[in-house]
XYZ file of C-alpha atoms in Angstrom:
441
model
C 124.447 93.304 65.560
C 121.294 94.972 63.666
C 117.612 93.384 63.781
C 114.915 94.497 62.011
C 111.559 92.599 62.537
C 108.738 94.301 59.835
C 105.391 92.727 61.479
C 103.424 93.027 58.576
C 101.962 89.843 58.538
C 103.127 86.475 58.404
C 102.759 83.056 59.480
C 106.145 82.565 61.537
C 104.640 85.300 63.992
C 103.132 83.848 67.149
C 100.205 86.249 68.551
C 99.905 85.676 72.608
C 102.039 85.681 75.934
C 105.235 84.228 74.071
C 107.361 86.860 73.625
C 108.808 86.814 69.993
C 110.942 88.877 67.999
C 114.766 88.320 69.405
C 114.701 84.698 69.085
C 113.622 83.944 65.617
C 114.557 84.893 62.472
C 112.099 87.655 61.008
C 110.395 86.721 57.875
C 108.123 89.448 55.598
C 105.048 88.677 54.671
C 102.642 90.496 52.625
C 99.898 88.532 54.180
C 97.986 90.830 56.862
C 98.503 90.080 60.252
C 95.316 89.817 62.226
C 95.920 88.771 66.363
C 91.967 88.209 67.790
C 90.733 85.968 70.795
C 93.831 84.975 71.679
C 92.525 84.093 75.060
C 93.510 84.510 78.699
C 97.437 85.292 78.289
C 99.606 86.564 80.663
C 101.083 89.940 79.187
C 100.576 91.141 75.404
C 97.364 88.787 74.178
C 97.785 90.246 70.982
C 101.286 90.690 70.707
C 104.462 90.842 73.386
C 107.609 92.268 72.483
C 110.304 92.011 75.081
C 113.676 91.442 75.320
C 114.820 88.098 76.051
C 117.035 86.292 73.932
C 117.329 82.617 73.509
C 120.132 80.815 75.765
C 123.987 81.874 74.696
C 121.999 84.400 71.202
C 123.874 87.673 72.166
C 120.988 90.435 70.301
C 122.310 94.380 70.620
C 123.089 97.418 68.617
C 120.235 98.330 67.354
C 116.576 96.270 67.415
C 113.894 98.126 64.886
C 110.454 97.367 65.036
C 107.735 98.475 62.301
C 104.519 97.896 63.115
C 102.468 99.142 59.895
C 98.801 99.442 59.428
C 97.992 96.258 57.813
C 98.234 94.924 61.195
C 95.282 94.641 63.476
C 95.163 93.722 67.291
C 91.594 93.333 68.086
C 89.663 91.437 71.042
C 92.285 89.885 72.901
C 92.261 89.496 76.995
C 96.026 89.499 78.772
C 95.441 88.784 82.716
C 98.288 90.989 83.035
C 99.366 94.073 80.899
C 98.715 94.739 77.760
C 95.668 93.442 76.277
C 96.402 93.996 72.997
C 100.081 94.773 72.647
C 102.701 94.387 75.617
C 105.675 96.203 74.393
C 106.947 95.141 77.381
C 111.527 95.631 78.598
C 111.833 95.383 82.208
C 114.683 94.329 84.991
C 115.349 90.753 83.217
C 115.899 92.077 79.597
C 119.109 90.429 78.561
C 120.429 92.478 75.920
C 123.657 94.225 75.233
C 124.192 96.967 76.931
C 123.898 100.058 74.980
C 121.367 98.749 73.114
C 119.058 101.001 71.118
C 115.265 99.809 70.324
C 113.274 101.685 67.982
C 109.317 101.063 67.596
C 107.514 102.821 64.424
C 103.828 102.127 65.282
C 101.794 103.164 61.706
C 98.209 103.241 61.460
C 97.808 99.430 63.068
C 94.235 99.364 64.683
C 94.015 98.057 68.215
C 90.559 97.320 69.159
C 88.126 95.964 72.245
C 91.303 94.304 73.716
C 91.057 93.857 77.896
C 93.554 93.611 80.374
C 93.580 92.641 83.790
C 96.063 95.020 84.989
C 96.884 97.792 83.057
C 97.070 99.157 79.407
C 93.954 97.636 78.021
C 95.280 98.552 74.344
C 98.915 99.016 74.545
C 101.094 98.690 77.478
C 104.547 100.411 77.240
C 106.836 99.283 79.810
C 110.857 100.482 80.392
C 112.231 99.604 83.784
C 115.658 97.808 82.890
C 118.734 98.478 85.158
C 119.923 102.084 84.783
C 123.509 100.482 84.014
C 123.087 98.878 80.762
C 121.715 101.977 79.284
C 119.165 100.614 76.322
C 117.494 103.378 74.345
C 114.043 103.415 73.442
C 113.082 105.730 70.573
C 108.908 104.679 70.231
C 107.274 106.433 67.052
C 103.347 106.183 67.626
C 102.718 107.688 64.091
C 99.169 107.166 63.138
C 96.802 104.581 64.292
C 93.386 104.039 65.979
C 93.328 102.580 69.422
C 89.168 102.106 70.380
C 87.028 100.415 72.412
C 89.783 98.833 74.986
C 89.457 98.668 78.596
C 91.535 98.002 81.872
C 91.249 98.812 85.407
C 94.123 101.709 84.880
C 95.243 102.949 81.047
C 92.204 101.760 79.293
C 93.831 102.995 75.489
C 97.328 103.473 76.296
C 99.831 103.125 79.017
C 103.491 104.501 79.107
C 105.446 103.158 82.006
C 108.976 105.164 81.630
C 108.884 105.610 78.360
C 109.288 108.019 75.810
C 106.504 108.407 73.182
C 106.991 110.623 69.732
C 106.248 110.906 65.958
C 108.948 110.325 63.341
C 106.030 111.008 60.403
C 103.770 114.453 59.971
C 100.397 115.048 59.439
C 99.564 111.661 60.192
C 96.410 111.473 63.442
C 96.325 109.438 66.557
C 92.734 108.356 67.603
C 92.231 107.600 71.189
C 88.730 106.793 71.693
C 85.621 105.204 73.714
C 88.176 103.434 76.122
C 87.977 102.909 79.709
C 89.873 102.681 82.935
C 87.315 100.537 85.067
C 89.344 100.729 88.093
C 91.479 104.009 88.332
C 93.298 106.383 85.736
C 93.387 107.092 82.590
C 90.375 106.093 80.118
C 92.206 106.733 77.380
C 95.887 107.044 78.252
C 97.913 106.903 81.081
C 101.162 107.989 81.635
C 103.720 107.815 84.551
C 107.449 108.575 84.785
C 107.293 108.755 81.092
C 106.610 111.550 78.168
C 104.233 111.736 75.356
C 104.905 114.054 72.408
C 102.514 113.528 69.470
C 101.639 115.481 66.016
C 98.128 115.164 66.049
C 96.176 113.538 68.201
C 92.162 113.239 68.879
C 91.734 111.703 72.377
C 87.996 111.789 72.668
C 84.833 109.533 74.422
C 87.000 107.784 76.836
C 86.187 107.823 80.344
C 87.513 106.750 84.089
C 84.931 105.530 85.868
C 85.114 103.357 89.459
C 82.002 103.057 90.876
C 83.724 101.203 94.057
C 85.532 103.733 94.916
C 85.806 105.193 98.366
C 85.096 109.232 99.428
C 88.552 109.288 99.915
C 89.675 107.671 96.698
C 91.936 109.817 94.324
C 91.565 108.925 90.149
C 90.680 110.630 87.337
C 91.575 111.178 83.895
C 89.006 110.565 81.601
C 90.872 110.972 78.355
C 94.326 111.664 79.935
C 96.132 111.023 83.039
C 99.753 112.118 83.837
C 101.693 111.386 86.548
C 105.551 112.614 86.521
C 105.806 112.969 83.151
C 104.190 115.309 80.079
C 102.279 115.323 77.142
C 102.385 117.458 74.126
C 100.534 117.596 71.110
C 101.257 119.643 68.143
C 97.563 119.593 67.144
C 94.569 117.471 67.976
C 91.894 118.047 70.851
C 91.010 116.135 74.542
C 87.246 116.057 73.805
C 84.165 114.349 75.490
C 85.778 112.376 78.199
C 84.240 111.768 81.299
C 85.826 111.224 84.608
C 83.956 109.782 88.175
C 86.400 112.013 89.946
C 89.411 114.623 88.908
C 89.899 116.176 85.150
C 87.368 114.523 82.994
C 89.740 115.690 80.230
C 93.271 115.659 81.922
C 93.971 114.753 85.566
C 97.764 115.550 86.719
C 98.599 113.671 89.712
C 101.697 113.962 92.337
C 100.723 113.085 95.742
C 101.769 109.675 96.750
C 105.123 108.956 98.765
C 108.296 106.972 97.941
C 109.833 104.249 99.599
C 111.274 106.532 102.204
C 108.109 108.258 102.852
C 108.880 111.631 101.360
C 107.095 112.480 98.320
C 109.039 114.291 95.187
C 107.973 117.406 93.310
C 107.191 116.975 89.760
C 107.579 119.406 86.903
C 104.876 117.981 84.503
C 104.096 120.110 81.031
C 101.003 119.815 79.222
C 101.198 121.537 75.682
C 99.200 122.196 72.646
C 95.535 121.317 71.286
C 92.044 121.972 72.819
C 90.277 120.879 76.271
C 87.078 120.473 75.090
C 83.520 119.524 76.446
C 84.706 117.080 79.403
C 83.167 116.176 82.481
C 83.950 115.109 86.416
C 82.898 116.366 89.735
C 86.541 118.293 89.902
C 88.205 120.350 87.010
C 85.601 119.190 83.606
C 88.596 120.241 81.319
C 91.524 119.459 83.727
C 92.720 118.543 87.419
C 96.009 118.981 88.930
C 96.579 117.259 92.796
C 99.529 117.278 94.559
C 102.844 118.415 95.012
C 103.845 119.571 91.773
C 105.202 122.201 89.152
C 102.764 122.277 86.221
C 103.031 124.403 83.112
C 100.505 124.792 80.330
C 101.236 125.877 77.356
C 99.179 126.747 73.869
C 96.300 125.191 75.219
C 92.366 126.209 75.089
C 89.895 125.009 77.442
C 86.684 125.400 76.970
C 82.928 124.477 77.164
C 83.634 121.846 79.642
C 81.772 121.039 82.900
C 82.535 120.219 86.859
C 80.656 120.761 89.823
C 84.041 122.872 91.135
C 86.569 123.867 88.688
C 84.359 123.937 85.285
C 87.980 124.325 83.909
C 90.323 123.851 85.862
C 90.520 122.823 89.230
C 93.881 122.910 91.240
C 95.063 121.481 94.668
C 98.041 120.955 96.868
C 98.563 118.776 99.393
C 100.412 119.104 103.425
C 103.972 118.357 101.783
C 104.036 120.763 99.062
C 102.144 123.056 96.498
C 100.591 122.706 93.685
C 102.208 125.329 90.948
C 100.326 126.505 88.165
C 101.963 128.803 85.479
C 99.783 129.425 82.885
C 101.648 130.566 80.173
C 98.748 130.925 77.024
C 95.839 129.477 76.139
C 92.531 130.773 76.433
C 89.600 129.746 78.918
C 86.059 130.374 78.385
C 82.962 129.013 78.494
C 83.461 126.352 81.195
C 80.269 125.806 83.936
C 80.716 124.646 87.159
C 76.964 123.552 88.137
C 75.557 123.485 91.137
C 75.051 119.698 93.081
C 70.877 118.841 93.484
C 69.896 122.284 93.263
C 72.449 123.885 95.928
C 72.660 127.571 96.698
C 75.497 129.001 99.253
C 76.460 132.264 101.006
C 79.859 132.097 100.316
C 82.244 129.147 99.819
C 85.362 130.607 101.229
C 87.388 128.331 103.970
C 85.164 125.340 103.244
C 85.498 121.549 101.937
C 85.138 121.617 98.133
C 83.572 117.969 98.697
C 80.965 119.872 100.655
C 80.393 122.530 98.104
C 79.611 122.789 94.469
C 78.629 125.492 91.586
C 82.129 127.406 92.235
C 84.829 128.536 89.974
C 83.401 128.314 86.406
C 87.034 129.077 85.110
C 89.257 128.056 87.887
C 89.024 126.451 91.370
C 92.325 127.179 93.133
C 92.015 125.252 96.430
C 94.100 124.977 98.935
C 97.936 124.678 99.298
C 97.816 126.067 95.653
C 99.678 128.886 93.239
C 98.628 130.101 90.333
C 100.474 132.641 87.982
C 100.037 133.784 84.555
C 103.592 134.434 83.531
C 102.779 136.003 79.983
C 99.327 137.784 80.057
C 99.629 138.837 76.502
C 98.919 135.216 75.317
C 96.838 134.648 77.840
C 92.359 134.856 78.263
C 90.291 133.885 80.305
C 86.440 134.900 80.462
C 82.331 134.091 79.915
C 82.525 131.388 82.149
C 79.524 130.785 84.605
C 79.270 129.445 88.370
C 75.961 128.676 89.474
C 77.267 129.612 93.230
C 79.860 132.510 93.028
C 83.197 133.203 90.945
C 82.458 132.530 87.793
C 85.812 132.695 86.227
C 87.999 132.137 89.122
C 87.909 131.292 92.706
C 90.456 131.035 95.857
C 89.626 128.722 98.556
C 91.511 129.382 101.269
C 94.105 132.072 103.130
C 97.384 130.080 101.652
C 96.190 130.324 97.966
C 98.543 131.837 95.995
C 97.227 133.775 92.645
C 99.166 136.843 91.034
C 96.258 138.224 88.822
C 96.995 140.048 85.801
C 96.093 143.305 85.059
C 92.921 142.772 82.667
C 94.377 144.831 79.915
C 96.959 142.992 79.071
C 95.038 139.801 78.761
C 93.890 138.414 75.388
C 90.467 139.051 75.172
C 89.826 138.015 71.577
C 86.694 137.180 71.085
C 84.979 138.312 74.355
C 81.569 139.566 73.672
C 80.862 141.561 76.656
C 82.080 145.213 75.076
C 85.254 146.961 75.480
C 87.602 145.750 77.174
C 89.514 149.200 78.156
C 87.926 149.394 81.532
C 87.593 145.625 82.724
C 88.850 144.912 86.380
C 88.828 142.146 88.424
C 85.595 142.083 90.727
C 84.517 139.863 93.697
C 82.161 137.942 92.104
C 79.056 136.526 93.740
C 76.503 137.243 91.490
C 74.968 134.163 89.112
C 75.328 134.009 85.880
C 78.053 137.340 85.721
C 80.177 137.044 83.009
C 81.830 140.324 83.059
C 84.388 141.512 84.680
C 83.006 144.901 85.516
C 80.737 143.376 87.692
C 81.199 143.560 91.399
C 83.355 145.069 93.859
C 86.434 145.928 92.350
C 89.475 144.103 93.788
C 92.437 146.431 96.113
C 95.907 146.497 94.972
């Protein structure tokens, strides 16, 4: 059995923490569908799709979705998930196995919705048995999702899921939403994967002013945990972050039910890092045990106290892997905390240090590679403190630097490039490489 539901309006369609779709007949409207101030509902105060069916209504094959952009989700509150749409399958979806769902999300506005859990826009959620093996294909084509807020995933959240395009040349805007509590200001992502066209994620910010010293979160426009994002185009732009990667924060350092905790291989991919701030890695942060790869990427003009752009750290269990395949990184500050000047920064507590590693911060229990120099660059960055373009905290960081030459230094103003060598760097404001003592082997 096929089901298509077209929201595009209509009367029959019941906004709020009933979830429709499989147990009514769809009916199209041309009438534009507006879900506001819904009040205090459970999951989805906008909208809920899920799938239960009524008692003895078998629903399979194929369920397609099209949410178009005469529809418009704006200032709802769900005490759960979702405050403006819950699209929303987990362990009691009765449908029949095999089933395949497909979502096309185009140009619908989702607006100053809250939730009190997580996704304060839109809250994907997959966690149905393994064994009945539904499909989700989720098309988030064009749209503009502003102004939402939740304690984790203020724009979006993607909760093993898998999130693509099925149109070109159509733009995402993520923007001026906030994760009050935790991760993500503008979308958060775990066990799941995020491949867009073009995408703007931009003003968002994760902010917790509770939190502890000891308190890991982060993500001001993006937040990834086991999982990836890609963008063909777009930029991760003015985001700010209380803690890790104002623009991205890659996470991997909590442990499973059996105590061990799990290596991920997470890929970031395409656009620009742009003008993003947090104490640790302005343009991007990467904790934990993990594998990361970046690829196509530029970071730049962004600002930290450590890690202007990037900043990079493992944990006891495992490494943190960076291979940074091309992209260019330049113009990134990490500025110095109330006016603080050091000696050298080596061996100690980044928490206890700041105005180091305008490019990168590589601290401890960390590797970083460059595996194709060619599309690689990386200078004019500035550290108030020491290393302006990269720094190594401790005696078990890993980096495998590149022979200068063979970098892509389009566009660096600081003359020729033909005799450029790495240098220990403790000199403010030294933005060449020639400066310095120049590095053995």
């Amino acid at each position: 059995m096929e089901a298509i539901f077209e929201f595009t309006g209509g009367k029959t369609v019941v906004a709020g923490n009933e979830c429709f779709g499989l147990q009514r007949d769809s009916t199209l409207m041309d009438q534009k569908y507006i879900a506001s101030l819904t009040g205090d509902k459970g999951n989805g105060a906008g909208m809920h799709i899920c799938g239960y069916a009524s008692a003895g209504y078998s629903v399979g094959g194929a369920l397609n979705f099209n949410l178009s952009e005469v529809l418009e989700i704006t200032d709802n509150y769900a005490a759960g998930q979702g405050g403006g749409i819950a699209f929303d399958f987990t362990a009691g979806t009765k449908l029949v196995a095999g089933t395949v769902i497909t979502a096309e999300f185009n140009g619908l506005t989702v607006k100053n919705n809250r939730a009190g859990m997580n996704g304060g826009g839109i809250y994907f959620n997959n966690t149905t048995p393994r064994e009945f093996n539904y499909a989700f294909n989720i098309h988030l084509n064009s749209g503009i999702i502003d102004g939402n807020e939740a304690p984790q995933g203020g724009g979006i959240t993607a909760n093993k899921v898998n999130i693509s395009y099925s149109v070109n040349d159509k733009i995402v805007t993520v923007s001026n939403n906030r994760a009050m509590a935790g991760s993500g200001g503008g979308v958060y992502i775990s066990d799941g994967n995020i491949s867009l066209d073009k995408v703007n994620v931009i003003n968002n910010s994760s902010l917790f002013e509770e939190a502890g010293e000891e308190e890991i979160y982060g993500g001001g426009g993006v937040y990834v945990q086991n999982g990836s994002f890609a963008i063909q185009s777009g930029t991760i732009s003015n985001n700010i972050s209380g803690r890790y990667g104002g623009g991205v924060f890659v996470y991997n350092a909590d442990p499973g039910l059996d105590g061990s905790i799990s290596t991920n291989d997470i890929h970031l991919t395409g656009g620009d890092i742009t003008q993003n701030d947090a104490p640790y890695g302005g343009g991007l942060a990467a904790y934990g045990d993990l594998n990361l790869t970046i690829q196509e990427i530029n970071i730049a003009n962004n600002r930290a106290f450590n890690g202007g752009g990037i900043f990079l750290m493992g944990i006891a269990d495992g490494p943190a892997r960076l291979n940074y395949q091309s992209g260019i990184i330049r113009y990134n500050r990490a500025n110095a905390q109330n006016g603080q000047t050091l000696k050298s920064a080596y061996n100690l507590d980044y928490r206890l240090i700041s105005g180091v590693g305008g490019g990168f911060y590589v601290g401890q229990h960390a590797e970083l590679t460059f595996s194709n120099p060619a599309k690689f660059g990386i200078y004019s960055n500035i550290a108030a403190n020491g290393a302006d373009d990269l720094f190594g905290s401790h005696s078990d960081v890993k980096i495998t630097l590149p022979d200068v030459r063979n970098l892509n230094l389009a566009g660096y103003e600081g003359g020729s490039i033909r005799n450029l060598f790495w240098g220990e760097d403790y000199v403010t404001n030294d933005t060449n490489y020639d400066e310095g003592l120049k590095l053995k082997g």
